[in-house]
mmCIF file of C-alpha atoms in Angstrom:
data_model
loop_
_atom_site.group_PDB
_atom_site.id
_atom_site.type_symbol
_atom_site.label_atom_id
_atom_site.label_comp_id
_atom_site.label_asym_id
_atom_site.label_seq_id
_atom_site.Cartn_x
_atom_site.Cartn_y
_atom_site.Cartn_z
ATOM 1 C CA UNK A 1 87.870 102.419 72.518
ATOM 2 C CA UNK A 2 85.677 99.593 74.081
ATOM 3 C CA UNK A 3 88.565 96.506 74.188
ATOM 4 C CA UNK A 4 88.065 92.841 75.271
ATOM 5 C CA UNK A 5 91.486 91.335 77.202
ATOM 6 C CA UNK A 6 92.194 88.255 78.678
ATOM 7 C CA UNK A 7 94.626 86.112 79.754
ATOM 8 C CA UNK A 8 96.867 86.303 83.078
ATOM 9 C CA UNK A 9 97.347 90.771 83.482
ATOM 10 C CA UNK A 10 100.376 90.005 82.012
ATOM 11 C CA UNK A 11 98.635 88.840 78.619
ATOM 12 C CA UNK A 12 95.750 91.761 79.118
ATOM 13 C CA UNK A 13 98.763 94.121 79.827
ATOM 14 C CA UNK A 14 100.200 93.997 75.946
ATOM 15 C CA UNK A 15 96.748 93.126 74.377
ATOM 16 C CA UNK A 16 95.555 96.662 76.055
ATOM 17 C CA UNK A 17 98.767 98.113 75.400
ATOM 18 C CA UNK A 18 98.667 97.413 71.659
ATOM 19 C CA UNK A 19 95.007 98.291 71.349
ATOM 20 C CA UNK A 20 95.461 101.425 72.950
ATOM 21 C CA UNK A 21 98.436 102.580 72.373
ATOM 22 C CA UNK A 22 98.077 106.467 71.881
ATOM 23 C CA UNK A 23 95.694 107.060 73.935
ATOM 24 C CA UNK A 24 98.040 105.683 76.748
ATOM 25 C CA UNK A 25 101.140 107.702 75.331
ATOM 26 C CA UNK A 26 99.180 110.868 75.562
ATOM 27 C CA UNK A 27 97.675 109.457 78.492
ATOM 28 C CA UNK A 28 101.466 109.592 80.086
ATOM 29 C CA UNK A 29 102.213 113.197 78.295
ATOM 30 C CA UNK A 30 99.465 114.771 79.943
ATOM 31 C CA UNK A 31 100.701 113.599 83.643
ATOM 32 C CA UNK A 32 104.139 114.258 83.257
ATOM 33 C CA UNK A 33 103.124 117.548 82.070
ATOM 34 C CA UNK A 34 101.964 117.963 85.896
ATOM 35 C CA UNK A 35 105.904 117.625 87.929
ATOM 36 C CA UNK A 36 106.440 121.005 86.807
ATOM 37 C CA UNK A 37 102.988 122.392 88.692
ATOM 38 C CA UNK A 38 104.168 120.950 91.981
ATOM 39 C CA UNK A 39 104.224 123.182 94.473
ATOM 40 C CA UNK A 40 107.472 123.948 95.365
ATOM 41 C CA UNK A 41 110.130 121.837 96.201
ATOM 42 C CA UNK A 42 109.968 118.955 93.540
ATOM 43 C CA UNK A 43 112.886 116.759 93.248
ATOM 44 C CA UNK A 44 113.207 114.594 90.613
ATOM 45 C CA UNK A 45 116.114 112.173 92.045
ATOM 46 C CA UNK A 46 114.019 111.807 94.984
ATOM 47 C CA UNK A 47 110.775 111.292 92.934
ATOM 48 C CA UNK A 48 112.386 108.337 90.697
ATOM 49 C CA UNK A 49 113.702 106.815 94.011
ATOM 50 C CA UNK A 50 109.888 107.104 96.284
ATOM 51 C CA UNK A 51 108.624 105.675 92.765
ATOM 52 C CA UNK A 52 111.171 102.985 92.678
ATOM 53 C CA UNK A 53 111.085 102.451 96.431
ATOM 54 C CA UNK A 54 106.447 101.473 96.108
ATOM 55 C CA UNK A 55 106.903 99.412 93.188
ATOM 56 C CA UNK A 56 108.808 97.537 95.901
ATOM 57 C CA UNK A 57 106.043 97.261 97.694
ATOM 58 C CA UNK A 58 103.830 96.388 95.328
ATOM 59 C CA UNK A 59 105.314 93.807 93.646
ATOM 60 C CA UNK A 60 105.336 92.165 97.635
ATOM 61 C CA UNK A 61 101.506 93.010 98.220
ATOM 62 C CA UNK A 62 99.975 93.221 94.692
ATOM 63 C CA UNK A 63 102.083 92.185 91.878
ATOM 64 C CA UNK A 64 99.828 92.174 89.332
ATOM 65 C CA UNK A 65 99.455 95.176 87.924
ATOM 66 C CA UNK A 66 103.630 95.426 88.403
ATOM 67 C CA UNK A 67 102.631 92.341 85.626
ATOM 68 C CA UNK A 68 100.655 94.237 82.881
ATOM 69 C CA UNK A 69 102.236 97.562 82.786
ATOM 70 C CA UNK A 70 105.517 94.847 81.568
ATOM 71 C CA UNK A 71 102.586 93.826 79.459
ATOM 72 C CA UNK A 72 101.662 97.227 78.094
ATOM 73 C CA UNK A 73 105.316 98.791 77.830
ATOM 74 C CA UNK A 74 106.036 95.915 75.949
ATOM 75 C CA UNK A 75 103.902 96.042 72.877
ATOM 76 C CA UNK A 76 102.624 100.024 73.157
ATOM 77 C CA UNK A 77 106.735 101.328 72.687
ATOM 78 C CA UNK A 78 106.235 103.781 75.895
ATOM 79 C CA UNK A 79 108.668 103.144 78.668
ATOM 80 C CA UNK A 80 107.740 101.024 81.904
ATOM 81 C CA UNK A 81 109.141 103.734 84.370
ATOM 82 C CA UNK A 82 106.412 106.311 82.878
ATOM 83 C CA UNK A 83 103.459 103.277 83.118
ATOM 84 C CA UNK A 84 104.690 103.670 87.321
ATOM 85 C CA UNK A 85 104.625 107.204 87.198
ATOM 86 C CA UNK A 86 100.851 106.989 85.820
ATOM 87 C CA UNK A 87 100.046 104.467 88.480
ATOM 88 C CA UNK A 88 101.936 103.978 91.857
ATOM 89 C CA UNK A 89 100.690 108.013 91.812
ATOM 90 C CA UNK A 90 103.248 109.282 93.685
ATOM 91 C CA UNK A 91 103.113 112.830 95.912
ATOM 92 C CA UNK A 92 103.928 114.399 92.591
ATOM 93 C CA UNK A 93 102.204 112.854 90.440
ATOM 94 C CA UNK A 94 98.846 112.944 92.328
ATOM 95 C CA UNK A 95 98.083 114.076 96.049
ATOM 96 C CA UNK A 96 99.265 117.594 94.624
ATOM 97 C CA UNK A 97 99.566 118.087 91.473
ATOM 98 C CA UNK A 98 95.909 115.789 91.226
ATOM 99 C CA UNK A 99 94.277 117.241 93.898
ATOM 100 C CA UNK A 100 91.717 119.560 92.373
ATOM 101 C CA UNK A 101 91.500 117.491 88.966
ATOM 102 C CA UNK A 102 88.681 114.215 90.215
ATOM 103 C CA UNK A 103 85.364 116.851 90.960
ATOM 104 C CA UNK A 104 83.123 113.660 89.976
ATOM 105 C CA UNK A 105 79.852 113.359 91.241
ATOM 106 C CA UNK A 106 78.187 109.955 92.523
ATOM 107 C CA UNK A 107 74.574 108.618 92.551
ATOM 108 C CA UNK A 108 73.137 105.494 94.240
ATOM 109 C CA UNK A 109 69.589 104.234 94.244
ATOM 110 C CA UNK A 110 68.344 101.127 96.002
ATOM 111 C CA UNK A 111 65.028 98.929 97.192
ATOM 112 C CA UNK A 112 62.271 101.510 98.074
ATOM 113 C CA UNK A 113 64.442 104.282 95.781
ATOM 114 C CA UNK A 114 63.565 102.397 92.559
ATOM 115 C CA UNK A 115 60.650 101.561 90.671
ATOM 116 C CA UNK A 116 62.425 98.047 89.817
ATOM 117 C CA UNK A 117 63.917 97.364 93.515
ATOM 118 C CA UNK A 118 67.208 96.869 91.609
ATOM 119 C CA UNK A 119 69.670 98.837 92.507
ATOM 120 C CA UNK A 120 71.889 101.595 90.423
ATOM 121 C CA UNK A 121 75.094 103.231 91.189
ATOM 122 C CA UNK A 122 75.949 106.331 88.385
ATOM 123 C CA UNK A 123 78.727 107.905 88.016
ATOM 124 C CA UNK A 124 80.161 111.161 86.031
ATOM 125 C CA UNK A 125 83.734 111.433 85.554
ATOM 126 C CA UNK A 126 84.987 115.181 85.659
ATOM 127 C CA UNK A 127 88.212 116.187 84.760
ATOM 128 C CA UNK A 128 90.630 119.782 85.030
ATOM 129 C CA UNK A 129 93.666 118.432 83.987
ATOM 130 C CA UNK A 130 94.722 114.608 82.142
ATOM 131 C CA UNK A 131 95.681 112.465 82.222
ATOM 132 C CA UNK A 132 92.225 112.357 79.806
ATOM 133 C CA UNK A 133 92.055 109.633 77.885
ATOM 134 C CA UNK A 134 89.551 107.161 78.559
ATOM 135 C CA UNK A 135 89.020 102.704 77.586
ATOM 136 C CA UNK A 136 86.308 100.267 77.014
ATOM 137 C CA UNK A 137 87.304 96.839 78.766
ATOM 138 C CA UNK A 138 85.979 93.333 78.669
ATOM 139 C CA UNK A 139 88.310 91.244 81.261
ATOM 140 C CA UNK A 140 88.367 87.264 80.983
ATOM 141 C CA UNK A 141 91.020 86.045 84.030
ATOM 142 C CA UNK A 142 92.011 82.233 83.011
ATOM 143 C CA UNK A 143 90.560 81.733 86.647
ATOM 144 C CA UNK A 144 86.791 82.373 85.468
ATOM 145 C CA UNK A 145 86.697 86.202 86.760
ATOM 146 C CA UNK A 146 85.727 89.011 84.750
ATOM 147 C CA UNK A 147 85.176 93.063 85.300
ATOM 148 C CA UNK A 148 83.845 95.164 82.963
ATOM 149 C CA UNK A 149 86.052 98.643 83.797
ATOM 150 C CA UNK A 150 86.217 102.119 82.268
ATOM 151 C CA UNK A 151 89.418 103.197 82.694
ATOM 152 C CA UNK A 152 91.958 105.989 82.247
ATOM 153 C CA UNK A 153 93.858 104.413 79.826
ATOM 154 C CA UNK A 154 97.493 102.882 80.850
ATOM 155 C CA UNK A 155 96.222 104.222 84.760
ATOM 156 C CA UNK A 156 94.866 100.580 85.955
ATOM 157 C CA UNK A 157 94.719 101.239 90.098
ATOM 158 C CA UNK A 158 91.109 103.488 89.737
ATOM 159 C CA UNK A 159 89.401 101.321 87.173
ATOM 160 C CA UNK A 160 85.490 101.673 87.218
ATOM 161 C CA UNK A 161 82.724 98.983 87.311
ATOM 162 C CA UNK A 162 81.375 96.165 87.908
ATOM 163 C CA UNK A 163 82.559 92.522 88.387
ATOM 164 C CA UNK A 164 81.266 89.004 87.560
ATOM 165 C CA UNK A 165 79.858 88.371 91.038
ATOM 166 C CA UNK A 166 78.119 91.610 90.442
ATOM 167 C CA UNK A 167 80.245 94.854 92.883
ATOM 168 C CA UNK A 168 80.674 97.570 91.102
ATOM 169 C CA UNK A 169 82.638 100.823 92.186
ATOM 170 C CA UNK A 170 82.465 104.462 91.573
ATOM 171 C CA UNK A 171 84.700 107.630 93.067
ATOM 172 C CA UNK A 172 85.091 110.861 93.530
ATOM 173 C CA UNK A 173 88.178 112.429 94.433
ATOM 174 C CA UNK A 174 88.426 114.591 98.063
ATOM 175 C CA UNK A 175 90.586 117.784 99.394
ATOM 176 C CA UNK A 176 91.158 120.487 100.731
ATOM 177 C CA UNK A 177 93.915 122.434 101.667
ATOM 178 C CA UNK A 178 93.702 120.505 105.512
ATOM 179 C CA UNK A 179 94.875 117.099 103.514
ATOM 180 C CA UNK A 180 98.338 116.267 104.679
ATOM 181 C CA UNK A 181 99.985 113.068 102.810
ATOM 182 C CA UNK A 182 102.652 112.135 104.720
ATOM 183 C CA UNK A 183 105.225 111.171 102.784
ATOM 184 C CA UNK A 184 106.867 108.837 105.573
ATOM 185 C CA UNK A 185 104.361 106.207 105.162
ATOM 186 C CA UNK A 186 104.550 106.498 101.266
ATOM 187 C CA UNK A 187 107.572 103.804 100.675
ATOM 188 C CA UNK A 188 104.533 100.917 101.560
ATOM 189 C CA UNK A 189 101.434 102.128 101.351
ATOM 190 C CA UNK A 190 99.033 103.144 98.156
ATOM 191 C CA UNK A 191 99.392 107.057 97.890
ATOM 192 C CA UNK A 192 95.565 106.440 96.565
ATOM 193 C CA UNK A 193 93.180 103.662 97.432
ATOM 194 C CA UNK A 194 93.875 100.999 94.844
ATOM 195 C CA UNK A 195 90.221 99.918 93.578
ATOM 196 C CA UNK A 196 91.561 96.505 91.585
ATOM 197 C CA UNK A 197 92.246 94.977 94.417
ATOM 198 C CA UNK A 198 88.462 95.338 95.062
ATOM 199 C CA UNK A 199 87.218 94.958 91.062
ATOM 200 C CA UNK A 200 89.460 91.970 91.303
ATOM 201 C CA UNK A 201 88.288 89.741 94.760
ATOM 202 C CA UNK A 202 85.109 91.130 96.471
ATOM 203 C CA UNK A 203 83.270 88.972 95.728
ATOM 204 C CA UNK A 204 80.015 91.204 98.240
ATOM 205 C CA UNK A 205 79.953 94.980 98.453
ATOM 206 C CA UNK A 206 80.747 93.696 102.803
ATOM 207 C CA UNK A 207 84.020 92.225 101.105
ATOM 208 C CA UNK A 208 84.816 95.262 99.309
ATOM 209 C CA UNK A 209 83.927 97.357 102.149
ATOM 210 C CA UNK A 210 87.044 95.277 104.179
ATOM 211 C CA UNK A 211 89.340 94.918 101.727
ATOM 212 C CA UNK A 212 89.175 99.247 101.531
ATOM 213 C CA UNK A 213 89.595 99.206 104.947
ATOM 214 C CA UNK A 214 93.047 96.941 105.117
ATOM 215 C CA UNK A 215 94.553 98.743 102.339
ATOM 216 C CA UNK A 216 97.418 101.047 103.069
ATOM 217 C CA UNK A 217 97.171 104.178 101.770
ATOM 218 C CA UNK A 218 98.947 108.825 102.055
ATOM 219 C CA UNK A 219 95.449 109.996 100.562
ATOM 220 C CA UNK A 220 91.860 109.048 100.400
ATOM 221 C CA UNK A 221 89.046 110.004 98.541
ATOM 222 C CA UNK A 222 84.836 109.285 98.503
ATOM 223 C CA UNK A 223 83.770 105.871 96.768
ATOM 224 C CA UNK A 224 80.416 104.087 96.741
ATOM 225 C CA UNK A 225 80.684 100.508 96.268
ATOM 226 C CA UNK A 226 77.035 98.189 95.717
ATOM 227 C CA UNK A 227 75.241 94.395 94.771
ATOM 228 C CA UNK A 228 72.226 93.388 94.853
ATOM 229 C CA UNK A 229 71.333 93.660 98.343
ATOM 230 C CA UNK A 230 73.505 96.581 99.790
ATOM 231 C CA UNK A 231 75.324 100.192 98.746
ATOM 232 C CA UNK A 232 77.630 101.844 101.298
ATOM 233 C CA UNK A 233 78.732 104.620 100.736
ATOM 234 C CA UNK A 234 83.257 105.264 102.472
ATOM 235 C CA UNK A 235 84.836 108.570 103.155
ATOM 236 C CA UNK A 236 88.375 107.695 103.102
ATOM 237 C CA UNK A 237 91.347 108.886 104.293
ATOM 238 C CA UNK A 238 94.558 107.895 104.763
ATOM 239 C CA UNK A 239 94.129 106.611 107.613
ATOM 240 C CA UNK A 240 90.340 105.686 108.420
ATOM 241 C CA UNK A 241 87.899 105.072 106.276
ATOM 242 C CA UNK A 242 83.764 105.995 107.450
ATOM 243 C CA UNK A 243 81.143 104.208 105.985
ATOM 244 C CA UNK A 244 77.202 105.649 105.452
ATOM 245 C CA UNK A 245 73.884 103.615 104.113
ATOM 246 C CA UNK A 246 71.579 104.280 101.753
ATOM 247 C CA UNK A 247 68.717 107.037 102.804
ATOM 248 C CA UNK A 248 65.717 105.614 101.936
ATOM 249 C CA UNK A 249 67.322 104.206 99.459
ATOM 250 C CA UNK A 250 69.655 107.201 98.127
ATOM 251 C CA UNK A 251 73.112 107.913 98.756
ATOM 252 C CA UNK A 252 74.514 110.924 97.133
ATOM 253 C CA UNK A 253 78.541 111.578 97.226
ATOM 254 C CA UNK A 254 80.753 114.704 95.611
ATOM 255 C CA UNK A 255 84.363 116.232 96.128
ATOM 256 C CA UNK A 256 83.545 117.040 99.596
ATOM 257 C CA UNK A 257 83.307 114.550 102.973
ATOM 258 C CA UNK A 258 79.692 114.312 104.749
ATOM 259 C CA UNK A 259 80.916 112.871 108.170
ATOM 260 C CA UNK A 260 80.871 115.054 110.475
ATOM 261 C CA UNK A 261 83.811 113.621 112.199
ATOM 262 C CA UNK A 262 85.771 114.157 109.424
ATOM 263 C CA UNK A 263 84.250 117.496 108.453
ATOM 264 C CA UNK A 264 88.006 118.837 109.423
ATOM 265 C CA UNK A 265 89.163 117.928 105.694
ATOM 266 C CA UNK A 266 86.547 118.816 104.047
ATOM 267 C CA UNK A 267 86.661 122.286 101.849
ATOM 268 C CA UNK A 268 85.506 125.094 102.384
ATOM 269 C CA UNK A 269 82.943 126.771 99.775
ATOM 270 C CA UNK A 270 85.809 129.178 98.724
ATOM 271 C CA UNK A 271 87.776 126.247 97.896
ATOM 272 C CA UNK A 272 84.886 124.022 96.117
ATOM 273 C CA UNK A 273 82.020 125.926 95.734
ATOM 274 C CA UNK A 274 81.230 122.570 93.414
ATOM 275 C CA UNK A 275 81.517 120.013 94.996
ATOM 276 C CA UNK A 276 78.320 121.389 96.827
ATOM 277 C CA UNK A 277 76.607 122.636 94.603
ATOM 278 C CA UNK A 278 76.396 119.099 92.075
ATOM 279 C CA UNK A 279 75.647 117.614 95.844
ATOM 280 C CA UNK A 280 72.436 119.424 96.147
ATOM 281 C CA UNK A 281 71.482 118.883 92.785
ATOM 282 C CA UNK A 282 72.024 115.480 92.340
ATOM 283 C CA UNK A 283 70.565 115.082 95.943
ATOM 284 C CA UNK A 284 66.981 117.165 94.612
ATOM 285 C CA UNK A 285 66.463 115.588 91.516
ATOM 286 C CA UNK A 286 66.939 111.981 93.253
ATOM 287 C CA UNK A 287 64.787 112.581 96.492
ATOM 288 C CA UNK A 288 62.191 113.868 93.522
ATOM 289 C CA UNK A 289 62.464 110.817 91.741
ATOM 290 C CA UNK A 290 61.522 108.156 94.535
ATOM 291 C CA UNK A 291 60.027 105.208 94.478
ATOM 292 C CA UNK A 292 60.567 105.953 90.495
ATOM 293 C CA UNK A 293 63.696 105.784 89.666
ATOM 294 C CA UNK A 294 65.297 103.081 86.563
ATOM 295 C CA UNK A 295 68.649 103.982 84.495
ATOM 296 C CA UNK A 296 66.691 106.506 83.031
ATOM 297 C CA UNK A 297 65.860 108.666 85.790
ATOM 298 C CA UNK A 298 69.951 107.982 86.416
ATOM 299 C CA UNK A 299 71.214 109.238 83.596
ATOM 300 C CA UNK A 300 69.037 111.946 83.149
ATOM 301 C CA UNK A 301 70.917 113.234 86.923
ATOM 302 C CA UNK A 302 74.107 112.744 85.093
ATOM 303 C CA UNK A 303 72.634 114.191 82.198
ATOM 304 C CA UNK A 304 71.422 117.758 84.573
ATOM 305 C CA UNK A 305 72.579 121.582 84.011
ATOM 306 C CA UNK A 306 72.065 124.337 86.207
ATOM 307 C CA UNK A 307 72.547 127.959 84.880
ATOM 308 C CA UNK A 308 75.583 129.466 86.152
ATOM 309 C CA UNK A 309 77.354 130.147 88.414
ATOM 310 C CA UNK A 310 75.876 127.003 89.738
ATOM 311 C CA UNK A 311 77.764 123.898 88.887
ATOM 312 C CA UNK A 312 76.159 121.631 86.869
ATOM 313 C CA UNK A 313 76.347 117.652 86.554
ATOM 314 C CA UNK A 314 77.109 117.767 83.285
ATOM 315 C CA UNK A 315 80.121 119.816 83.092
ATOM 316 C CA UNK A 316 80.863 121.464 79.984
ATOM 317 C CA UNK A 317 84.567 122.648 78.577
ATOM 318 C CA UNK A 318 84.182 126.584 79.808
ATOM 319 C CA UNK A 319 86.572 128.364 81.991
ATOM 320 C CA UNK A 320 90.285 127.174 81.297
ATOM 321 C CA UNK A 321 91.035 124.608 84.617
ATOM 322 C CA UNK A 322 87.511 124.856 85.046
ATOM 323 C CA UNK A 323 86.719 121.027 84.621
ATOM 324 C CA UNK A 324 85.041 119.225 82.470
ATOM 325 C CA UNK A 325 82.911 115.754 82.035
ATOM 326 C CA UNK A 326 85.029 112.933 80.547
ATOM 327 C CA UNK A 327 82.673 110.378 80.725
ATOM 328 C CA UNK A 328 79.138 108.491 82.636
ATOM 329 C CA UNK A 329 78.319 105.618 83.725
ATOM 330 C CA UNK A 330 75.627 104.239 85.289
ATOM 331 C CA UNK A 331 76.131 100.437 87.545
ATOM 332 C CA UNK A 332 73.589 98.086 87.704
ATOM 333 C CA UNK A 333 74.602 94.863 89.385
ATOM 334 C CA UNK A 334 71.525 92.152 89.291
ATOM 335 C CA UNK A 335 71.825 92.630 86.134
ATOM 336 C CA UNK A 336 75.862 92.554 86.150
ATOM 337 C CA UNK A 337 75.280 95.575 83.917
ATOM 338 C CA UNK A 338 76.506 99.307 82.483
ATOM 339 C CA UNK A 339 75.327 102.126 80.449
ATOM 340 C CA UNK A 340 78.444 104.771 79.553
ATOM 341 C CA UNK A 341 80.045 107.015 77.511
ATOM 342 C CA UNK A 342 82.733 108.967 76.947
ATOM 343 C CA UNK A 343 82.360 112.324 76.875
ATOM 344 C CA UNK A 344 79.089 113.899 78.275
ATOM 345 C CA UNK A 345 76.344 112.401 79.314
ATOM 346 C CA UNK A 346 74.005 114.748 77.903
ATOM 347 C CA UNK A 347 75.316 113.150 74.310
ATOM 348 C CA UNK A 348 73.461 109.833 75.228
ATOM 349 C CA UNK A 349 74.546 106.453 75.654
ATOM 350 C CA UNK A 350 77.190 105.346 73.746
ATOM 351 C CA UNK A 351 77.807 101.718 75.081
ATOM 352 C CA UNK A 352 75.506 99.169 76.729
ATOM 353 C CA UNK A 353 77.320 96.031 78.031
ATOM 354 C CA UNK A 354 76.364 92.985 80.481
ATOM 355 C CA UNK A 355 78.722 90.600 82.018
#
């Protein structure tokens, strides 16, 4: 589904809720179904109280999120608290239950690596459990800012997109049994990084980097951020951000940290062999096309398949809980454009939009 929404955050929420109610309702159902599957000790009362305390903090630091959720609730027929659950990502909802869900691949090529000197950020969104329903948004705000956004419908805190300044972001999860979530800090922090402020406010990749450094959080992830002149890979933990720049114009990230300083948090091959398979394959393909990369090259990387038992970049439904690719996208800051599909990238580009 592709939608154009405009106005205030509340007004955009009303438009999103009216148009995508069925998708959002299914995502709420899938997210709620995860709760009984979390580690022992789940207490619904404590979960609700934690979410409400976090809501009070969000109301102070980023009220736009709650305003949009109220708008969605009004027109979708969904309960506001269910939307909070989908967005505040409390420990039970994300850091444990979702820990192995976001198995995605990111590739950045710029400058000397590309045929035209432009910058490209390519990404798959791979999920092994819900929520899985997506929507493509064109957002326009009253202050003149805008962005193109791929969103898990109703989950506003994890947008993938590009804004009117040409700042684009991508993400992939990073989990191992050694990642510890400190819930004592959870009342006044994001439970995973919130990418909304980056796409809403950042005028450059450097500003995006500072926003993420300053953001309180209790869990991390891998993130890429680019503009027309710069590109960074951010390895985010609960208390630090490790930054890497492209090597000869290329960056690849999957679901493990690359920085030696974070090696103790990286999954082992027995915990997640697929992240190492996809990292090696994406690096191989990007290096093989060095100096000649364009949008089509990046899409070919996202569409790549390898024989089992190695894990492909473009993943199809197979064994239970093994994960599959639900979306693919390529952003270009110079063109203020995104090419995207909902489903497997090997099926081809479904949308092309320019901001």
